Short mmCIF file of C-alpha atoms and ligand atoms in Angstrom, two decimals:
data_model
loop_
_atom_site.label_atom_id
_atom_site.label_comp_id
_atom_site.label_asym_id
_atom_site.label_seq_id
_atom_site.Cartn_x
_atom_site.Cartn_y
_atom_site.Cartn_z
CA MET X 1286 -22.25 -55.07 117.75
CA VAL X 1287 -21.45 -55.96 114.16
CA TYR X 1288 -18.67 -58.15 112.83
CA LEU X 1289 -16.36 -57.69 109.86
CA SER X 1290 -14.31 -60.66 108.70
CA GLU X 1291 -10.74 -60.53 107.47
CA ASP X 1292 -11.93 -61.68 104.04
CA HIS X 1293 -12.75 -58.04 103.39
CA PHE X 1294 -9.37 -56.35 103.19
CA VAL X 1295 -7.62 -53.58 101.31
CA THR X 1296 -3.94 -53.05 100.49
CA ALA X 1297 -4.35 -49.31 99.97
CA HIS X 1298 -6.38 -46.63 101.70
CA SER X 1299 -8.45 -45.00 98.98
CA SER X 1300 -11.76 -43.32 98.30
CA ALA X 1301 -12.21 -45.97 95.58
CA ASN X 1302 -12.42 -48.77 98.16
CA PRO X 1303 -15.89 -50.31 98.30
CA ALA X 1304 -17.65 -50.24 101.66
CA ALA X 1305 -17.41 -53.74 103.12
CA LEU X 1306 -19.64 -52.59 105.99
CA ARG X 1307 -21.86 -49.58 106.65
CA VAL X 1308 -22.44 -48.60 110.25
CA PRO X 1309 -24.36 -45.86 112.01
CA GLN X 1310 -22.55 -43.56 114.38
CA GLY X 1311 -21.89 -45.04 117.79
CA GLU X 1312 -21.79 -48.59 116.43
CA VAL X 1313 -19.39 -51.07 117.98
CA VAL X 1314 -17.57 -53.13 115.37
CA LYS X 1315 -15.53 -56.25 115.89
CA VAL X 1316 -12.93 -56.42 113.13
CA LYS X 1317 -10.99 -59.58 112.43
CA THR X 1318 -7.53 -58.86 111.01
CA LYS X 1319 -4.78 -60.86 109.34
CA ASP X 1320 -1.19 -60.24 110.30
CA CYS X 1321 1.04 -58.13 108.06
CA TYR X 1322 2.21 -61.23 106.19
CA SER X 1323 -1.38 -62.22 105.35
CA ASN X 1324 -1.01 -65.02 107.96
CA GLY X 1325 1.39 -66.74 105.53
CA LEU X 1326 4.71 -66.51 107.37
CA ARG X 1327 5.65 -69.69 109.19
CA ALA X 1328 8.79 -70.62 111.07
CA GLU X 1329 10.49 -73.97 110.50
CA ASN X 1330 8.87 -76.50 112.82
CA ASP X 1331 6.11 -73.99 113.47
CA PRO X 1332 3.70 -75.59 115.97
CA ARG X 1333 0.82 -74.42 113.79
CA GLY X 1334 2.11 -76.46 110.83
CA GLU X 1335 2.02 -75.32 107.25
CA ALA X 1336 0.84 -71.81 106.45
CA PRO X 1337 -2.75 -71.67 105.20
CA CYS X 1338 -1.63 -69.40 102.34
CA PRO X 1339 1.58 -68.07 100.80
CA VAL X 1340 3.51 -65.24 102.45
CA ASN X 1341 2.19 -61.96 101.15
CA ALA X 1342 3.67 -59.03 102.97
CA CYS X 1343 1.05 -56.65 101.64
CA ASN X 1344 -0.06 -55.49 105.12
CA PRO X 1345 -3.75 -56.28 104.56
CA ALA X 1346 -6.13 -53.95 106.40
CA THR X 1347 -9.67 -55.13 107.03
CA GLY X 1348 -12.25 -52.73 105.61
CA ALA X 1349 -13.36 -50.44 104.36
CA ILE X 1350 -15.93 -49.40 106.95
CA PHE X 1351 -18.32 -46.65 105.88
CA VAL X 1352 -19.44 -44.62 108.90
CA GLU X 1353 -22.77 -42.99 108.19
CA GLY X 1354 -22.77 -39.25 108.81
CA ALA X 1355 -19.01 -38.83 108.39
CA HIS X 1356 -18.47 -36.00 105.92
CA PRO X 1357 -15.32 -34.33 104.59
CA GLY X 1358 -14.13 -31.82 107.20
CA ASP X 1359 -15.31 -33.92 110.14
CA THR X 1360 -13.27 -36.00 112.52
CA LEU X 1361 -13.72 -39.73 112.90
CA ARG X 1362 -13.42 -40.86 116.49
CA VAL X 1363 -12.21 -44.44 116.92
CA GLU X 1364 -12.35 -45.76 120.46
CA VAL X 1365 -10.27 -48.92 120.71
CA LEU X 1366 -12.20 -51.07 123.16
CA SER X 1367 -10.21 -54.28 122.97
CA ILE X 1368 -7.61 -56.18 120.96
CA ASP X 1369 -7.88 -59.97 121.23
CA LEU X 1370 -4.84 -61.83 119.97
CA ASP X 1371 -4.56 -65.22 118.30
CA ASP X 1372 -2.70 -67.90 120.23
CA TYR X 1373 0.44 -67.38 118.13
CA GLY X 1374 2.39 -64.45 116.77
CA THR X 1375 5.27 -64.42 114.30
CA MET X 1376 8.31 -62.26 113.83
CA ARG X 1377 11.47 -62.25 111.79
CA VAL X 1378 14.79 -60.53 111.43
CA SER X 1379 16.94 -60.51 108.32
CA PRO X 1380 20.20 -58.99 107.09
CA LYS X 1381 18.06 -57.50 104.31
CA PHE X 1382 15.52 -55.54 106.33
CA GLY X 1383 15.20 -52.99 109.09
CA PHE X 1384 17.14 -50.43 111.07
CA MET X 1385 19.44 -53.11 112.51
CA LYS X 1386 20.00 -55.12 109.35
CA HIS X 1387 23.75 -54.43 109.28
CA LYS X 1388 24.01 -56.27 112.60
CA VAL X 1389 21.86 -59.26 111.70
CA THR X 1390 23.93 -62.25 110.52
CA ARG X 1391 21.18 -64.64 109.41
CA PRO X 1392 17.47 -64.60 108.71
CA ILE X 1393 15.33 -65.93 111.56
CA THR X 1394 11.58 -66.48 111.49
CA ARG X 1395 10.04 -67.48 114.79
CA ALA X 1396 6.61 -68.33 116.10
CA PHE X 1397 5.70 -67.23 119.62
CA ARG X 1398 3.04 -68.77 121.80
CA LEU X 1399 1.01 -65.94 123.32
CA LYS X 1400 -0.40 -66.93 126.65
CA ASP X 1401 -1.57 -65.11 129.77
CA GLY X 1402 -0.46 -61.79 128.29
CA LYS X 1403 3.11 -62.94 127.82
CA ALA X 1404 5.51 -64.31 125.23
CA SER X 1405 8.93 -65.81 125.74
CA LEU X 1406 12.11 -65.27 123.71
CA SER X 1407 14.79 -67.83 124.63
CA GLY X 1408 13.52 -67.85 128.19
CA VAL X 1409 13.18 -64.05 128.50
CA GLU X 1410 9.61 -63.25 129.43
CA ILE X 1411 8.03 -60.39 127.51
CA PRO X 1412 4.77 -58.85 128.74
CA LEU X 1413 2.40 -58.12 125.86
CA GLU X 1414 0.87 -54.73 125.10
CA PRO X 1415 -1.19 -55.39 121.95
CA MET X 1416 -1.43 -52.50 119.49
CA ILE X 1417 -2.74 -51.66 116.02
CA GLY X 1418 -0.06 -51.08 113.35
CA VAL X 1419 -2.30 -49.97 110.48
CA ILE X 1420 -5.43 -47.86 110.88
CA GLY X 1421 -6.51 -45.18 108.47
CA VAL X 1422 -9.16 -43.51 106.38
CA ALA X 1423 -9.27 -42.69 102.68
CA PRO X 1424 -6.70 -39.95 102.06
CA GLU X 1425 -7.66 -36.62 100.53
CA THR X 1426 -6.34 -37.49 97.08
CA GLY X 1427 -5.29 -40.69 95.35
CA GLU X 1428 -4.46 -43.78 97.33
CA MET X 1429 -1.89 -44.67 99.98
CA ASP X 1430 -0.69 -48.26 100.18
CA THR X 1431 -1.10 -49.87 103.58
CA GLU X 1432 2.70 -49.91 104.05
CA THR X 1433 2.90 -46.15 104.23
CA PRO X 1434 1.78 -43.91 107.10
CA HIS X 1435 0.71 -40.33 106.47
CA GLN X 1436 -1.89 -37.74 107.46
CA HIS X 1437 -4.71 -40.25 106.84
CA GLY X 1438 -3.22 -42.62 109.42
CA GLY X 1439 -2.15 -45.89 107.82
CA ASN X 1440 0.93 -47.84 108.89
CA MET X 1441 1.74 -45.58 111.84
CA ASP X 1442 3.10 -48.43 113.97
CA THR X 1443 2.54 -46.36 117.09
CA ARG X 1444 2.52 -48.50 120.18
CA PHE X 1445 -0.05 -46.50 122.11
CA ILE X 1446 -2.81 -47.26 119.58
CA ARG X 1447 -3.99 -49.92 121.95
CA ALA X 1448 -7.04 -50.86 124.00
CA GLY X 1449 -8.23 -47.85 125.96
CA SER X 1450 -6.96 -45.34 123.44
CA THR X 1451 -9.01 -43.03 121.23
CA LEU X 1452 -7.77 -42.14 117.75
CA TYR X 1453 -9.05 -39.04 115.94
CA LEU X 1454 -8.68 -39.12 112.16
CA PRO X 1455 -9.48 -36.33 109.68
CA VAL X 1456 -12.33 -37.31 107.35
CA HIS X 1457 -11.73 -36.54 103.66
CA HIS X 1458 -14.49 -38.57 101.98
CA GLU X 1459 -18.09 -39.52 102.71
CA GLY X 1460 -18.19 -42.33 105.26
CA ALA X 1461 -14.47 -41.91 106.06
CA LEU X 1462 -13.77 -45.48 104.73
CA LEU X 1463 -11.82 -46.79 107.71
CA SER X 1464 -9.59 -49.88 107.44
CA MET X 1465 -7.33 -51.50 110.03
CA GLY X 1466 -4.94 -54.40 110.48
CA ASP X 1467 -1.31 -55.28 111.27
CA VAL X 1468 -1.83 -55.93 114.97
CA HIS X 1469 1.32 -56.40 117.02
CA ALA X 1470 1.17 -58.38 120.25
CA GLN X 1471 4.14 -56.28 121.26
CA MET X 1472 6.44 -53.66 119.75
CA GLY X 1473 9.03 -51.20 121.02
CA ASP X 1474 9.33 -47.61 119.80
CA GLY X 1475 11.19 -47.66 116.49
CA GLU X 1476 10.33 -51.24 115.55
CA MET X 1477 14.05 -51.51 114.90
CA GLY X 1478 14.24 -55.12 113.81
CA VAL X 1479 11.68 -54.45 110.98
CA CYS X 1480 8.58 -55.97 112.54
CA GLY X 1481 6.72 -56.34 115.77
CA LEU X 1482 5.30 -59.55 117.15
CA GLU X 1483 2.87 -59.85 114.23
CA CYS X 1484 -0.42 -61.44 115.07
CA PRO X 1485 -3.89 -62.10 113.63
CA ALA X 1486 -6.40 -60.51 115.97
CA GLU X 1487 -9.89 -59.25 116.65
CA ILE X 1488 -10.10 -55.52 117.23
CA THR X 1489 -13.23 -54.06 118.80
CA VAL X 1490 -13.83 -50.36 118.16
CA ARG X 1491 -16.62 -47.86 118.66
CA LEU X 1492 -16.97 -45.43 115.76
CA SER X 1493 -18.43 -41.96 115.94
CA VAL X 1494 -18.12 -38.60 114.24
CA ILE X 1495 -17.21 -35.17 115.57
CA PRO X 1496 -18.80 -32.81 113.05
CA GLY X 1497 -16.82 -29.92 111.69
CA ARG X 1498 -13.75 -30.32 113.86
CA LYS X 1499 -10.62 -31.44 112.24
CA GLU X 1500 -6.92 -31.59 112.92
CA GLU X 1501 -4.64 -32.06 109.95
CA CYS X 1502 -3.01 -35.23 111.28
CA PRO X 1503 -4.00 -38.22 113.42
CA VAL X 1504 -4.35 -37.36 117.10
CA LEU X 1505 -4.29 -40.06 119.75
CA LEU X 1506 -5.45 -39.92 123.35
CA TYR X 1507 -4.08 -42.65 125.59
CA ASP X 1508 -3.86 -42.70 129.36
CA GLY X 1509 -4.51 -38.96 129.59
CA VAL X 1510 -1.77 -38.07 127.07
CA PHE X 1511 -2.49 -36.44 123.70
CA TYR X 1512 -0.22 -37.34 120.79
CA THR X 1513 0.05 -35.78 117.36
CA ILE X 1514 1.39 -38.43 114.97
CA CYS X 1515 3.13 -37.50 111.71
CA SER X 1516 5.21 -39.24 109.07
CA ALA X 1517 7.79 -38.02 106.57
CA GLU X 1518 10.92 -39.07 104.71
CA THR X 1519 13.15 -38.29 107.67
CA LEU X 1520 12.56 -38.42 111.41
CA GLU X 1521 13.47 -34.73 111.67
CA GLN X 1522 10.78 -33.81 109.15
CA ALA X 1523 8.28 -36.08 110.88
CA GLY X 1524 9.14 -34.53 114.23
CA HIS X 1525 8.67 -31.02 112.86
CA LEU X 1526 5.26 -31.92 111.46
CA ALA X 1527 4.16 -33.50 114.74
CA ALA X 1528 5.37 -30.46 116.72
CA ASP X 1529 3.69 -27.99 114.35
CA ASN X 1530 0.44 -29.95 114.60
CA MET X 1531 0.65 -30.04 118.41
CA LEU X 1532 1.06 -26.26 118.40
CA GLU X 1533 -2.04 -25.92 116.19
CA PHE X 1534 -3.92 -28.34 118.44
CA LEU X 1535 -3.02 -26.24 121.51
CA LYS X 1536 -3.79 -22.89 119.83
CA LYS X 1537 -7.39 -24.01 119.29
CA ARG X 1538 -7.86 -25.10 122.89
CA VAL X 1539 -5.64 -23.04 125.19
CA ASP X 1540 -5.93 -19.28 125.62
CA MET X 1541 -2.22 -18.45 125.56
CA ASP X 1542 0.08 -16.39 123.36
CA PRO X 1543 1.43 -18.66 120.56
CA ASP X 1544 5.06 -17.94 121.51
CA GLU X 1545 4.28 -18.85 125.09
CA LEU X 1546 2.75 -22.05 123.79
CA VAL X 1547 6.11 -22.89 122.20
CA MET X 1548 7.74 -22.21 125.59
CA LEU X 1549 5.19 -24.52 127.16
CA MET X 1550 5.83 -27.23 124.56
CA SER X 1551 9.52 -27.01 125.27
CA LEU X 1552 8.79 -27.74 128.92
CA VAL X 1553 6.04 -30.33 128.88
CA CYS X 1554 5.90 -31.97 125.45
CA ASP X 1555 8.00 -34.94 124.43
CA LEU X 1556 9.17 -35.65 120.90
CA GLU X 1557 9.07 -39.42 120.50
CA VAL X 1558 9.78 -41.98 117.80
CA SER X 1559 7.04 -44.34 116.62
CA GLN X 1560 8.84 -46.25 113.87
CA VAL X 1561 11.89 -46.08 111.60
CA VAL X 1562 11.26 -48.99 109.21
CA ASP X 1563 8.32 -48.05 106.99
CA PRO X 1564 8.48 -46.16 103.66
CA LEU X 1565 7.93 -42.93 105.63
CA LEU X 1566 9.17 -42.58 109.22
CA THR X 1567 6.83 -41.71 112.07
CA ALA X 1568 7.34 -39.37 115.01
CA ARG X 1569 4.89 -38.13 117.60
CA VAL X 1570 4.66 -35.29 120.10
CA ALA X 1571 3.18 -36.12 123.48
CA LEU X 1572 1.56 -33.57 125.72
CA ARG X 1573 2.33 -34.73 129.23
CA LYS X 1574 -0.44 -35.94 131.40
CA GLY X 1575 -2.09 -33.61 133.84
CA ILE X 1576 -0.82 -30.27 132.47
CA PHE X 1577 -4.30 -29.26 131.38
CA LYS X 1578 -6.89 -31.13 133.35
CA ASP X 1579 -9.83 -30.44 131.09
CA LEU X 1580 -8.18 -30.51 127.69
CA ALA X 1581 -10.41 -32.33 125.22
CA PHE X 1582 -10.23 -33.08 121.54
CA1 CA T 505 3.40 -52.07 110.46
ZN1 ZN T 506 3.28 -55.22 111.67
#
């Protein structure tokens, strides 16, 4: 196993990012990540004391990781083996930010002790399901800031990108140039209040390449369910993209008439919301567990 410290971070996914680490296929990498505020957001009377640095909500993503043997047209397979959280997470609400901002009367920043897989909000116990907010490769052209999700991955804020999941990302550049960060100790679909329970963390992943097989958007496998994940300016557009990509995914793998596949999708696929607070909104289509026993990426 190799280790990559949070001192190597990017604020945009780009083919111009230098490789902070080069790994052979199959390598297990432990990646230390800052939270989305660069670990600089502190509540009043925060038990951790003063922030070690100023707030910088740049969504730093640790990377870039160059995976040897990943070529344009391939798929990068990221198996999320574990996500180890810091002892504290932070979140905030504000009348200025988020889907619920019109209902928020005052800004609140709060630190949460994370212990035994739980956090507590005014006595309400919340079980933690840690997840990765930002994970992506260099996009086909130009750069994408780490705030914005798109076909390269990025700030997808999809709560099933968690330990035990496998993420498949289309490779556009040599080495793929993978970066990740923005771990949430917990988040609900939508991320309505503008953030999750933001937390520095250590993410352990295994990286490998599937040569010559590529979907156009990120595909996630978690708990036997395949998800196509897409982002656009509106949820409706994002949902359309995710549905169209699920249809393409199925066409390549299931010997059925394409119109019948749409019938099938109408019966056993779920259109779900990942997040509604980033510069582009993210929807996903889930193919229900157990419909095709041997379906593989
Ligand atoms: Ca995020
Ligand atoms: Zn976040």
